[in-house]
């Protein structure tokens, strides 16, 4: 079985996990373990997940990958960050690497010599980056890049799919809690649904609190701050 065949062999299991799991970090962590096991030369793996606001969320399989990714965030340079803009970033020997003067020497001191990083992208854009580390120089061959790209494609789809599912779930939950709050206001003030929603919106603007949060507090505790009226 070739390395690419090995990756393909695990995709069915990952697809089942993706179908059942809503935690993107957990799914990506499973993919990182796959990368460590199937990409020739890879010993440590880490990933950066980008949220809707662009904030990075690190995912890793071990302490070393966590420290290396955190180091890149701290110094503002490194293969993981470059991979967010380039499809593939490869460093054969960090001991002689000039692209990241604040990252490479520290990585070498921690026992890492080779890095292979991939941008994780889907149709909607970049969703993160995958980084593979090795203690050996020239650890990653062209064949390792091919396998790594297959793993990276799987990771990108997983991030995008779980993220979209999470957004849909949040939207449905928001709709439900707003509906509950409207029902409470309709009963409390003897008004119709349209008037209840207008009252929620006005309270949100008056208190400078998100509409979802106003509705959730009302649904859970019964507390509600009516907006001022012309008589107030």
PDB file of C-alpha atoms in Angstrom, residues 26-129:
ATOM      1  CA  UNK A  26     -11.600  17.384  17.357  1.00  0.00           C
ATOM      2  CA  UNK A  27     -12.019  16.480  13.677  1.00  0.00           C
ATOM      3  CA  UNK A  28      -8.858  18.354  12.691  1.00  0.00           C
ATOM      4  CA  UNK A  29      -6.939  16.715  15.521  1.00  0.00           C
ATOM      5  CA  UNK A  30      -7.836  13.322  14.066  1.00  0.00           C
ATOM      6  CA  UNK A  31      -6.579  14.500  10.685  1.00  0.00           C
ATOM      7  CA  UNK A  32      -3.322  15.669  12.270  1.00  0.00           C
ATOM      8  CA  UNK A  33      -2.801  12.192  13.688  1.00  0.00           C
ATOM      9  CA  UNK A  34      -3.392  10.834  10.200  1.00  0.00           C
ATOM     10  CA  UNK A  35      -0.737  13.231   8.876  1.00  0.00           C
ATOM     11  CA  UNK A  36       1.778  12.102  11.488  1.00  0.00           C
ATOM     12  CA  UNK A  37       1.170   8.461  10.615  1.00  0.00           C
ATOM     13  CA  UNK A  38       0.921   8.669   6.831  1.00  0.00           C
ATOM     14  CA  UNK A  39       3.063  11.570   5.576  1.00  0.00           C
ATOM     15  CA  UNK A  40       6.635  10.284   5.188  1.00  0.00           C
ATOM     16  CA  UNK A  41       8.982  12.185   7.469  1.00  0.00           C
ATOM     17  CA  UNK A  42       6.302  13.805   9.642  1.00  0.00           C
ATOM     18  CA  UNK A  43       6.811  13.442  13.397  1.00  0.00           C
ATOM     19  CA  UNK A  44       4.779  16.360  14.766  1.00  0.00           C
ATOM     20  CA  UNK A  45       1.730  18.110  13.333  1.00  0.00           C
ATOM     21  CA  UNK A  46      -0.159  21.305  14.085  1.00  0.00           C
ATOM     22  CA  UNK A  47      -2.878  23.348  12.447  1.00  0.00           C
ATOM     23  CA  UNK A  48      -4.228  26.866  12.581  1.00  0.00           C
ATOM     24  CA  UNK A  49      -7.984  27.246  12.196  1.00  0.00           C
ATOM     25  CA  UNK A  50      -9.212  30.683  11.135  1.00  0.00           C
ATOM     26  CA  UNK A  51     -12.542  31.831  12.510  1.00  0.00           C
ATOM     27  CA  UNK A  52     -14.968  34.137  10.716  1.00  0.00           C
ATOM     28  CA  UNK A  53     -13.272  37.099  12.380  1.00  0.00           C
ATOM     29  CA  UNK A  54      -9.844  35.908  11.214  1.00  0.00           C
ATOM     30  CA  UNK A  55      -8.734  34.964  14.717  1.00  0.00           C
ATOM     31  CA  UNK A  56      -6.513  31.859  14.741  1.00  0.00           C
ATOM     32  CA  UNK A  57      -7.304  28.778  16.812  1.00  0.00           C
ATOM     33  CA  UNK A  58      -4.390  26.350  17.201  1.00  0.00           C
ATOM     34  CA  UNK A  59      -4.910  22.582  17.038  1.00  0.00           C
ATOM     35  CA  UNK A  60      -2.064  20.162  17.615  1.00  0.00           C
ATOM     36  CA  UNK A  61      -1.202  16.596  18.561  1.00  0.00           C
ATOM     37  CA  UNK A  62       1.650  17.240  20.973  1.00  0.00           C
ATOM     38  CA  UNK A  63       3.393  19.858  23.089  1.00  0.00           C
ATOM     39  CA  UNK A  64       6.192  20.498  20.601  1.00  0.00           C
ATOM     40  CA  UNK A  65       3.819  21.351  17.751  1.00  0.00           C
ATOM     41  CA  UNK A  66       1.878  23.589  20.133  1.00  0.00           C
ATOM     42  CA  UNK A  67       5.029  25.444  21.194  1.00  0.00           C
ATOM     43  CA  UNK A  68       6.234  25.883  17.614  1.00  0.00           C
ATOM     44  CA  UNK A  69       2.909  27.237  16.422  1.00  0.00           C
ATOM     45  CA  UNK A  70       2.661  29.555  19.441  1.00  0.00           C
ATOM     46  CA  UNK A  71       6.194  30.786  18.738  1.00  0.00           C
ATOM     47  CA  UNK A  72       5.187  31.772  15.213  1.00  0.00           C
ATOM     48  CA  UNK A  73       2.205  33.741  16.506  1.00  0.00           C
ATOM     49  CA  UNK A  74       4.440  35.477  19.051  1.00  0.00           C
ATOM     50  CA  UNK A  75       7.229  36.510  16.645  1.00  0.00           C
ATOM     51  CA  UNK A  76       4.933  37.099  13.674  1.00  0.00           C
ATOM     52  CA  UNK A  77       6.781  34.875  11.235  1.00  0.00           C
ATOM     53  CA  UNK A  78       7.203  31.237  10.284  1.00  0.00           C
ATOM     54  CA  UNK A  79       6.072  28.558   7.824  1.00  0.00           C
ATOM     55  CA  UNK A  80       2.588  28.235   9.325  1.00  0.00           C
ATOM     56  CA  UNK A  81       1.899  31.941   8.842  1.00  0.00           C
ATOM     57  CA  UNK A  82       3.402  31.960   5.338  1.00  0.00           C
ATOM     58  CA  UNK A  83       1.233  28.977   4.407  1.00  0.00           C
ATOM     59  CA  UNK A  84      -1.881  31.076   4.983  1.00  0.00           C
ATOM     60  CA  UNK A  85      -0.872  32.983   1.834  1.00  0.00           C
ATOM     61  CA  UNK A  86       1.016  30.325  -0.179  1.00  0.00           C
ATOM     62  CA  UNK A  87      -0.208  26.868  -1.163  1.00  0.00           C
ATOM     63  CA  UNK A  88       2.870  25.019   0.113  1.00  0.00           C
ATOM     64  CA  UNK A  89       5.810  26.139   2.261  1.00  0.00           C
ATOM     65  CA  UNK A  90       8.794  23.837   2.708  1.00  0.00           C
ATOM     66  CA  UNK A  91      12.023  24.223   4.659  1.00  0.00           C
ATOM     67  CA  UNK A  92      14.571  21.449   4.183  1.00  0.00           C
ATOM     68  CA  UNK A  93      16.888  22.533   6.992  1.00  0.00           C
ATOM     69  CA  UNK A  94      15.978  25.250   9.467  1.00  0.00           C
ATOM     70  CA  UNK A  95      19.593  25.438  10.579  1.00  0.00           C
ATOM     71  CA  UNK A  96      20.323  27.229   7.281  1.00  0.00           C
ATOM     72  CA  UNK A  97      16.986  28.982   6.835  1.00  0.00           C
ATOM     73  CA  UNK A  98      16.954  32.757   6.326  1.00  0.00           C
ATOM     74  CA  UNK A  99      13.225  33.402   5.779  1.00  0.00           C
ATOM     75  CA  UNK A 100      12.315  33.353   9.469  1.00  0.00           C
ATOM     76  CA  UNK A 101      15.270  34.637  11.538  1.00  0.00           C
ATOM     77  CA  UNK A 102      13.204  34.899  14.716  1.00  0.00           C
ATOM     78  CA  UNK A 103      11.612  31.468  14.362  1.00  0.00           C
ATOM     79  CA  UNK A 104      14.152  29.121  12.784  1.00  0.00           C
ATOM     80  CA  UNK A 105      16.925  29.238  15.455  1.00  0.00           C
ATOM     81  CA  UNK A 106      14.433  28.566  18.251  1.00  0.00           C
ATOM     82  CA  UNK A 107      12.883  25.684  16.316  1.00  0.00           C
ATOM     83  CA  UNK A 108      16.315  24.149  15.755  1.00  0.00           C
ATOM     84  CA  UNK A 109      17.117  24.521  19.443  1.00  0.00           C
ATOM     85  CA  UNK A 110      13.934  22.570  20.172  1.00  0.00           C
ATOM     86  CA  UNK A 111      14.991  19.745  17.886  1.00  0.00           C
ATOM     87  CA  UNK A 112      13.162  20.554  14.635  1.00  0.00           C
ATOM     88  CA  UNK A 113      15.040  20.760  11.340  1.00  0.00           C
ATOM     89  CA  UNK A 114      12.444  20.302   8.577  1.00  0.00           C
ATOM     90  CA  UNK A 115       9.006  21.833   8.070  1.00  0.00           C
ATOM     91  CA  UNK A 116       6.280  21.254   5.510  1.00  0.00           C
ATOM     92  CA  UNK A 117       3.228  23.527   5.648  1.00  0.00           C
ATOM     93  CA  UNK A 118       0.078  23.752   3.552  1.00  0.00           C
ATOM     94  CA  UNK A 119      -2.648  26.316   3.128  1.00  0.00           C
ATOM     95  CA  UNK A 120      -6.081  24.902   3.925  1.00  0.00           C
ATOM     96  CA  UNK A 121      -8.462  26.424   1.417  1.00  0.00           C
ATOM     97  CA  UNK A 122     -11.907  25.765   0.029  1.00  0.00           C
ATOM     98  CA  UNK A 123     -14.141  27.609  -2.421  1.00  0.00           C
ATOM     99  CA  UNK A 124     -15.012  30.287   0.136  1.00  0.00           C
ATOM    100  CA  UNK A 125     -11.346  31.021   0.880  1.00  0.00           C
ATOM    101  CA  UNK A 126      -8.573  30.115   3.314  1.00  0.00           C
ATOM    102  CA  UNK A 127      -9.740  28.351   6.468  1.00  0.00           C
ATOM    103  CA  UNK A 128      -6.361  27.637   8.053  1.00  0.00           C
ATOM    104  CA  UNK A 129      -2.940  26.070   7.663  1.00  0.00           C
TER     105      UNK A 129
END
